[in-house]
CSV table of C-alpha atoms in Angstrom, one decimal:
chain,number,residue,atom,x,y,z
A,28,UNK,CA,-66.4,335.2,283.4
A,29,UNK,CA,-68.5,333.0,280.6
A,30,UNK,CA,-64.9,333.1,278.5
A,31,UNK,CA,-62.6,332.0,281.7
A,32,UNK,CA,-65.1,329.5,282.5
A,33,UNK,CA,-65.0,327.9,279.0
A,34,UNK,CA,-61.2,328.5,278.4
A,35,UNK,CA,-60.8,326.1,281.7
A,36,UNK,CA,-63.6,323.9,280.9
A,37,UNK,CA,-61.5,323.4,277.1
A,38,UNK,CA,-58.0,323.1,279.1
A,39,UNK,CA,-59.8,320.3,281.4
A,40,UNK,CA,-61.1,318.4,278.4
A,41,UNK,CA,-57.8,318.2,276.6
A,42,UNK,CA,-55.9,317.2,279.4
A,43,UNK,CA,-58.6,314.5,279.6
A,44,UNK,CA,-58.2,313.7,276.2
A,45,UNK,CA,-53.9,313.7,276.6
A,46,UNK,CA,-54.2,311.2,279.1
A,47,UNK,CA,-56.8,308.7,277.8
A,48,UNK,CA,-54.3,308.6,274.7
A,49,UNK,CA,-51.7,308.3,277.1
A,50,UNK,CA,-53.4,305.5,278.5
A,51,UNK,CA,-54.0,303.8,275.5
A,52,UNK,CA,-50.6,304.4,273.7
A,53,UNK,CA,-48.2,303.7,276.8
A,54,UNK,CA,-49.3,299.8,276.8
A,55,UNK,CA,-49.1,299.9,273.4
A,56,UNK,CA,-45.4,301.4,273.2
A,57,UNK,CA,-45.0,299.1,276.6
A,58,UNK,CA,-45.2,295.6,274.2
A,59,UNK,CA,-44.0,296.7,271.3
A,60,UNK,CA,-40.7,297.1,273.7
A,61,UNK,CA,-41.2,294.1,275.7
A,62,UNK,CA,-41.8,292.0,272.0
A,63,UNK,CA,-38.9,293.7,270.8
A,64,UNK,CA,-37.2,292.7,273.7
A,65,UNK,CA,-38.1,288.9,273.9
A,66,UNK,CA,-37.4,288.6,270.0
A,67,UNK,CA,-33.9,290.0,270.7
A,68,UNK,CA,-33.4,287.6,273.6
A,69,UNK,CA,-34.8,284.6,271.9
A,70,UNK,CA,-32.3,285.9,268.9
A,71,UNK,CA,-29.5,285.3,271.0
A,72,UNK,CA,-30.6,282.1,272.7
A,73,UNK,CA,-30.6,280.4,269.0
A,74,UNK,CA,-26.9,282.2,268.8
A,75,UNK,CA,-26.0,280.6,271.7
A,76,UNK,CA,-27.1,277.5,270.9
A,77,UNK,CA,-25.0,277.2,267.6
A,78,UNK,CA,-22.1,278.2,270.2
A,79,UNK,CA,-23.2,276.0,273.0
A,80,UNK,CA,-23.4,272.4,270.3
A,81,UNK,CA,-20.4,273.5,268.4
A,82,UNK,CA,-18.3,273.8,271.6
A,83,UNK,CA,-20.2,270.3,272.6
A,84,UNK,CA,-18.8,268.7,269.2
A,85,UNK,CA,-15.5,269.7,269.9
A,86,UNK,CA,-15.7,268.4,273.4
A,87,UNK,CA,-17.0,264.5,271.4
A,88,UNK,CA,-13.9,264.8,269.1
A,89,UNK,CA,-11.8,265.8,271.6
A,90,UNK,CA,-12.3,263.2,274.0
A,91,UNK,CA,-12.7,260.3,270.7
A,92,UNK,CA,-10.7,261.3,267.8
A,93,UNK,CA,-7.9,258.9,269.6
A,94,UNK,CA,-9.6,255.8,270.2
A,95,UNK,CA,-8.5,254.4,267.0
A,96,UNK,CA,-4.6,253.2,267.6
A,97,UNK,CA,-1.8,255.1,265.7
A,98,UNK,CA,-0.7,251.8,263.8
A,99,UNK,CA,0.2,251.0,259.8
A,100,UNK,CA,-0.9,247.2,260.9
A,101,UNK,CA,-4.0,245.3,262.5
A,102,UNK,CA,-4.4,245.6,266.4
A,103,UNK,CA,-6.4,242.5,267.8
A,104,UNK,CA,-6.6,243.9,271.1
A,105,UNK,CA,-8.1,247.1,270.2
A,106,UNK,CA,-12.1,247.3,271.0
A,107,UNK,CA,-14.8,249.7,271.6
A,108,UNK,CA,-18.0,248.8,273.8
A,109,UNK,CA,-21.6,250.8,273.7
A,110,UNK,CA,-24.1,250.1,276.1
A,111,UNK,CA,-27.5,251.6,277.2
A,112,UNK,CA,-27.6,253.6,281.0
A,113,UNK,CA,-29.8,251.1,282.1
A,114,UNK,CA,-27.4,248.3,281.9
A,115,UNK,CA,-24.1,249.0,283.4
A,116,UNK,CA,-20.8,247.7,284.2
A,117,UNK,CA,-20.0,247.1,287.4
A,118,UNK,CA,-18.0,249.7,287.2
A,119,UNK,CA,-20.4,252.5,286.8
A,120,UNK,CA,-23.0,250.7,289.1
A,121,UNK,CA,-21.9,253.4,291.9
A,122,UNK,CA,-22.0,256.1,289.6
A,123,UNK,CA,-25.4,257.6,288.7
A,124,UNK,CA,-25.7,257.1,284.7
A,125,UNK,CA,-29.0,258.3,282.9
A,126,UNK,CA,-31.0,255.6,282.2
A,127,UNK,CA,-32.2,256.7,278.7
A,128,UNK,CA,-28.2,257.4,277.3
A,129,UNK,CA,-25.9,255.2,276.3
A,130,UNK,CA,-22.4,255.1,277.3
A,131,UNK,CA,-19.1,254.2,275.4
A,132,UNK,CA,-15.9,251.9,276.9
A,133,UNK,CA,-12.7,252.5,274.7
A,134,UNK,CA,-9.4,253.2,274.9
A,135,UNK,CA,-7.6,256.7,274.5
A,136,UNK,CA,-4.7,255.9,272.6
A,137,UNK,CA,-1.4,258.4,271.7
A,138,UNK,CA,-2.9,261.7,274.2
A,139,UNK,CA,1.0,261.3,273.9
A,140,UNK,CA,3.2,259.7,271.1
A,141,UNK,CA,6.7,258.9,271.1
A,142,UNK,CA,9.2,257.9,268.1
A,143,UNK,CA,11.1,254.5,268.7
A,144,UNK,CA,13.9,254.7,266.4
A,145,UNK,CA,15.7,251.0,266.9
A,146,UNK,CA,13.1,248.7,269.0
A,147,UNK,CA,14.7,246.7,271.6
A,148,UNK,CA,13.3,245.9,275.3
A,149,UNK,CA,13.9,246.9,277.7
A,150,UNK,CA,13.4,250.2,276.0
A,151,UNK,CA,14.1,253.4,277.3
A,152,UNK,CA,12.9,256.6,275.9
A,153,UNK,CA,12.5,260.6,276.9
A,154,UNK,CA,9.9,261.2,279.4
A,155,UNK,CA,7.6,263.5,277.7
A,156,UNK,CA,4.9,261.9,278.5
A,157,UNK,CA,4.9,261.6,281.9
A,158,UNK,CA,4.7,258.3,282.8
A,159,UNK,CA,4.4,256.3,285.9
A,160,UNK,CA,5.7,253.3,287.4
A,161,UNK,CA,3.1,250.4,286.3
A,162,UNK,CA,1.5,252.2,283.5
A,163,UNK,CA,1.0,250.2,279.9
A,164,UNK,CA,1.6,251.6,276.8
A,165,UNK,CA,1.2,250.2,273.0
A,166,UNK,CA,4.3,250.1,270.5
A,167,UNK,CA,3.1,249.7,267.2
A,168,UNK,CA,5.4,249.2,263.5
A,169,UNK,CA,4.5,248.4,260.1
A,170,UNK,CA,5.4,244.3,261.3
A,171,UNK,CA,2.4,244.0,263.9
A,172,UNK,CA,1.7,245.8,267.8
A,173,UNK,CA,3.3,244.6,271.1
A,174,UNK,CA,2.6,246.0,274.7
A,175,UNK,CA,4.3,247.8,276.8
A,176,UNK,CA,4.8,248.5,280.6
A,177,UNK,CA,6.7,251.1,282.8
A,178,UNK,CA,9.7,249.6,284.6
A,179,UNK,CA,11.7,252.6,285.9
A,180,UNK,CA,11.1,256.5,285.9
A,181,UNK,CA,13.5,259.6,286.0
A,182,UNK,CA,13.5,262.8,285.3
A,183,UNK,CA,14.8,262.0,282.0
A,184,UNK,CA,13.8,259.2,281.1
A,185,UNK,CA,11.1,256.2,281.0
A,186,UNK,CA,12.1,252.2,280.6
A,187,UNK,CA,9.6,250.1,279.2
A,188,UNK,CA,9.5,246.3,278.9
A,189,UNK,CA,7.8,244.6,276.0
A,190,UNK,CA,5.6,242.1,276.1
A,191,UNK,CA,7.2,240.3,273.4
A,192,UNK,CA,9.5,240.8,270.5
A,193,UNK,CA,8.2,238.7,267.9
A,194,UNK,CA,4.9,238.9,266.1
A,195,UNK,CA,2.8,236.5,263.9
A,196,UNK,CA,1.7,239.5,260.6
A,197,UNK,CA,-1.2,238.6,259.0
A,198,UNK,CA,-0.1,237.4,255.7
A,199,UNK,CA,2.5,235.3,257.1
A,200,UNK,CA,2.3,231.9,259.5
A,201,UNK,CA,5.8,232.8,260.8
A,202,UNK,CA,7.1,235.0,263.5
A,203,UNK,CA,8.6,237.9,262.6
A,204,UNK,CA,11.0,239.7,264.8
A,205,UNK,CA,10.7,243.4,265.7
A,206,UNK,CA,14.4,243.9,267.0
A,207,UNK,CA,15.6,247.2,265.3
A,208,UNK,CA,12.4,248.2,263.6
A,209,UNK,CA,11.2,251.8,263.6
A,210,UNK,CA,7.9,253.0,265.5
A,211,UNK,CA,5.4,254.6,267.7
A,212,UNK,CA,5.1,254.5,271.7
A,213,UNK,CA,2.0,256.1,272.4
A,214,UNK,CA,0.2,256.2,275.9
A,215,UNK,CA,-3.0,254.1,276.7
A,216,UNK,CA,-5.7,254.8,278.8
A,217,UNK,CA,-9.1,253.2,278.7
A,218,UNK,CA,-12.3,255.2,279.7
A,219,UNK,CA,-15.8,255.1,280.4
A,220,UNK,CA,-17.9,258.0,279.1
A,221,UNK,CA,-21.4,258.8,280.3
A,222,UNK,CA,-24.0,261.3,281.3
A,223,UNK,CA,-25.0,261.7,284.8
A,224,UNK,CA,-26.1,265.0,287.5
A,225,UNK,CA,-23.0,267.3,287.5
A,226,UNK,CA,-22.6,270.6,289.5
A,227,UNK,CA,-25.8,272.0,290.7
A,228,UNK,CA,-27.4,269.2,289.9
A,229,UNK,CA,-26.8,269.9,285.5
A,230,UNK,CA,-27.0,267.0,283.9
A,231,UNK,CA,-23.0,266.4,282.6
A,232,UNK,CA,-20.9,264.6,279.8
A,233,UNK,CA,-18.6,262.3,282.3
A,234,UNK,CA,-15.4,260.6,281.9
A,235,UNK,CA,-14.3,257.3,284.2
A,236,UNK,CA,-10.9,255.3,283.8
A,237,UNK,CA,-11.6,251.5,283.8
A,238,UNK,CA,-9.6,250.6,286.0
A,239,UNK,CA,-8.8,253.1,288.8
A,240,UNK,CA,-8.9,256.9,288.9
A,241,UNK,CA,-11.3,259.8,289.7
A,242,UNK,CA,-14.0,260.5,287.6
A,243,UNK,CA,-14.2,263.9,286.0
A,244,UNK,CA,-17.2,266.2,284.3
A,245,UNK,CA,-16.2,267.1,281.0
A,246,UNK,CA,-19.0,269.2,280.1
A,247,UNK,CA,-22.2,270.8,281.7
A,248,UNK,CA,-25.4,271.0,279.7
A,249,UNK,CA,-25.5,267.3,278.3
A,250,UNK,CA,-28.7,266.0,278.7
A,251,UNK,CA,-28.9,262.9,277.0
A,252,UNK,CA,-25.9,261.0,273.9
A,253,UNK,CA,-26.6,258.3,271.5
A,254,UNK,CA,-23.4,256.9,269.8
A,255,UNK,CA,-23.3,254.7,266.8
A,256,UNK,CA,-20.2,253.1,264.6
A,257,UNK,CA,-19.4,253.6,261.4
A,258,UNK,CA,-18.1,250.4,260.0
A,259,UNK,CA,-16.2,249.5,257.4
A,260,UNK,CA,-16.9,246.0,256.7
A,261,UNK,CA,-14.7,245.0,254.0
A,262,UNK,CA,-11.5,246.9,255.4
A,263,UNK,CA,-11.6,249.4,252.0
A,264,UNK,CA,-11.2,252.1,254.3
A,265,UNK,CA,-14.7,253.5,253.3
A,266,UNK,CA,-18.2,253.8,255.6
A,267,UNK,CA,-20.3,250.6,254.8
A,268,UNK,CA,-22.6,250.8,257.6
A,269,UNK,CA,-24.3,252.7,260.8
A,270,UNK,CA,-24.9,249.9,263.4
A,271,UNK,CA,-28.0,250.4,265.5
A,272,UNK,CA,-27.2,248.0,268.4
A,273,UNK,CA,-25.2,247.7,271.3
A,274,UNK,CA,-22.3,245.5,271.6
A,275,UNK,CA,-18.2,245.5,271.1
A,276,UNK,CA,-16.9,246.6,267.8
A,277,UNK,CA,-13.1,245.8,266.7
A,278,UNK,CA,-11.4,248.8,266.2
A,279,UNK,CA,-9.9,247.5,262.6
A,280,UNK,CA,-13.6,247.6,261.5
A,281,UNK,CA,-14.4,250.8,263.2
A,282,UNK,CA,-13.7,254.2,261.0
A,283,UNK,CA,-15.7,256.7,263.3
A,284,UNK,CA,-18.3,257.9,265.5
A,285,UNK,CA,-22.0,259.3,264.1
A,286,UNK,CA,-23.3,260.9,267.9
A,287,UNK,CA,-26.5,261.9,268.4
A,288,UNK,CA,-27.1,264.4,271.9
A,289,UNK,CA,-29.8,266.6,273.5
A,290,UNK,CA,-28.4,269.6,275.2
A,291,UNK,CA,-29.6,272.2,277.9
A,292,UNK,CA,-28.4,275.9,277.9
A,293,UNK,CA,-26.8,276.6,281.4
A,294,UNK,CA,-28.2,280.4,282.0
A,295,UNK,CA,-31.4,280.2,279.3
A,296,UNK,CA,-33.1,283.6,280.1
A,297,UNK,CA,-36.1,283.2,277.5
A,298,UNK,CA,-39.0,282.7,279.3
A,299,UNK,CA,-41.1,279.6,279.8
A,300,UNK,CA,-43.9,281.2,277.7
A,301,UNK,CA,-42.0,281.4,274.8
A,302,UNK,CA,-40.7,277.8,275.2
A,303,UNK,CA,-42.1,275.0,272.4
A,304,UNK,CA,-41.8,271.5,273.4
A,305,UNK,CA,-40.6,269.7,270.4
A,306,UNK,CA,-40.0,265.9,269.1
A,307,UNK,CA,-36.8,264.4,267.9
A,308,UNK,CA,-36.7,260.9,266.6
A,309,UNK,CA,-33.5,259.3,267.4
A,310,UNK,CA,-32.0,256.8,265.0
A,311,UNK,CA,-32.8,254.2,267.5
A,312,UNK,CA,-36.5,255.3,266.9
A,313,UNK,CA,-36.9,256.4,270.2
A,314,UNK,CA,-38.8,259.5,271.0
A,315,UNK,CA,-36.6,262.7,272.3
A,316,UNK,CA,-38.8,265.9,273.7
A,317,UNK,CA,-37.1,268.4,274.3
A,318,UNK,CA,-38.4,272.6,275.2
A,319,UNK,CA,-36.9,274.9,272.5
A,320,UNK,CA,-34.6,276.9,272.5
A,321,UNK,CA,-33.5,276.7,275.9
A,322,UNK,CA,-33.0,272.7,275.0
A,323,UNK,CA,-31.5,271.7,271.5
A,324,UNK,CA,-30.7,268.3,269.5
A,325,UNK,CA,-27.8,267.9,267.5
A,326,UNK,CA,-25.6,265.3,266.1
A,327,UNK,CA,-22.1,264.9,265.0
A,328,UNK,CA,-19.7,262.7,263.2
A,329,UNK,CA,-16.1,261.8,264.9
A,330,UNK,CA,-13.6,260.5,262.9
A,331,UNK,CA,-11.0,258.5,264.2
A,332,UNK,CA,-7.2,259.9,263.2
A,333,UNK,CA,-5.1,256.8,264.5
């Protein structure tokens, strides 16, 4: 009896003894799983986030690579504006811009180009580009840049009249004609772009023509832009200068686009925990916090290929 009693009383103290290191090493194998877990998802946040600004980049060069005419000569009439959200144009005053980005006016020029082999007006080309009745255009040679508006559309072609066919070049004080020259047609269509609340209340990178149109949400996830031109003063075709303020820039002077943006992850499943609020100075000088890694800064450079 004395031998059963101490066999059981030795099986009851090693069962205690299994589960007090059971309860001690569970937890311990618990969050060494749940760190290894968070590390991997906060892995693949960063990942995404290189993904997410890249794709963001693109979305900048996409939308500004054109605003430079396609032009082997000087277009006066070719400008880009960059205000602050706070200030508007009346345009945009129904639309609801952030306050602390700025937005950009500017024309898209040649999303479609056309070669004008003999110029003449009216002038009457293939209708690749899908033109409407009304719509302006810019026709641009080696001699100077003229306008040009839709007068007629089939299902072949598009007739344009000129706005003139004579221009004063700038190394000469007499009019030159353009009658027979060679050139480009390219299609013209001036924007603003802003951010403002997209779907589900995301803050959005937004696109609004000038004139008439529907506005349209390029991209979700932008939370706030700074843009800033890159001038070439002397017209050596090299970067003199980043300007700092807002204003209108003549496009002859303007090479390309240095863009500064805070971003926000759509689906960011790291949790708040493991968030770090973080500071980003701005090359205004203004202060940008920001929680990583579900929020990211960035900056890009967009070079104009008229």
């Amino acid at each position: 009896m004395n031998k059963r009693y101490r066999l059981r009383g030795g099986l009851l103290l090693e069962v205690m003894v299994a589960c007090a290191l059971i309860a001690i090493i569970v937890p311990l194998i618990g969050r060494a799983i749940w760190q290894l877990q968070a590390r991997d998802a906060l892995a693949s946040t960063y990942a995404e986030q290189d993904t997410f600004s890249s794709a963001l980049a693109s979305q900048f060069t996409a939308q500004w690579s054109r605003l430079r005419p396609a032009s082997c000569s000087p277009n006066e009439h070719s400008q880009l504006r960059i205000g602050k959200g706070g200030e508007v144009p009346k345009r945009l005053q129904r639309r609801d811009v952030d306050d602390h980005s700025d937005w950009l006016q500017a024309t898209d020029s040649g999303a479609c180009r056309l070669s004008i082999r003999s110029l003449h007006s009216p002038l009457t080309l293939t209708n690749e580009c899908g033109f409407s009745t009304g719509e302006r255009a810019n026709v641009s040679t080696c001699l100077g840049n003229v306008n040009a508006r839709v007068t007629r559309v089939s299902a072949q072609s598009t007739t344009f009249q000129l706005s003139s066919l004579t221009v004063m070049p700038t190394d000469s004080n007499k009019a030159v004609s353009l009658v027979g020259q060679t050139g480009i047609l390219e299609s013209r269509a001036p924007f603003y772009w802003y951010v403002g609340p997209g779907k589900n209340h995301q803050p959005a990178f937004w696109r609004t023509p000038v004139f008439s149109g529907r506005s349209l949400a390029l991209w979700l996830g932008l939370k706030r832009l700074a843009v800033f031109p890159l001038l070439d003063d002397n017209q050596d075709g090299n970067v003199d200068a980043i300007d700092k303020d807002y204003g209108t820039y003549d496009m002859n002077k303007v090479l390309g686009l240095w863009v500064e943006y805070l971003y926000q992850l759509n689906d960011c499943e790291v949790a708040k925990t493991a968030q770090i609020q973080r500071t980003y100075h701005s090359m205004r000088g203004e202060k940008w916090r920001y929680n990583a890694p579900c929020e990211g800064v960035a900056n890009t450079i967009v070079v104009f290929t008229g």
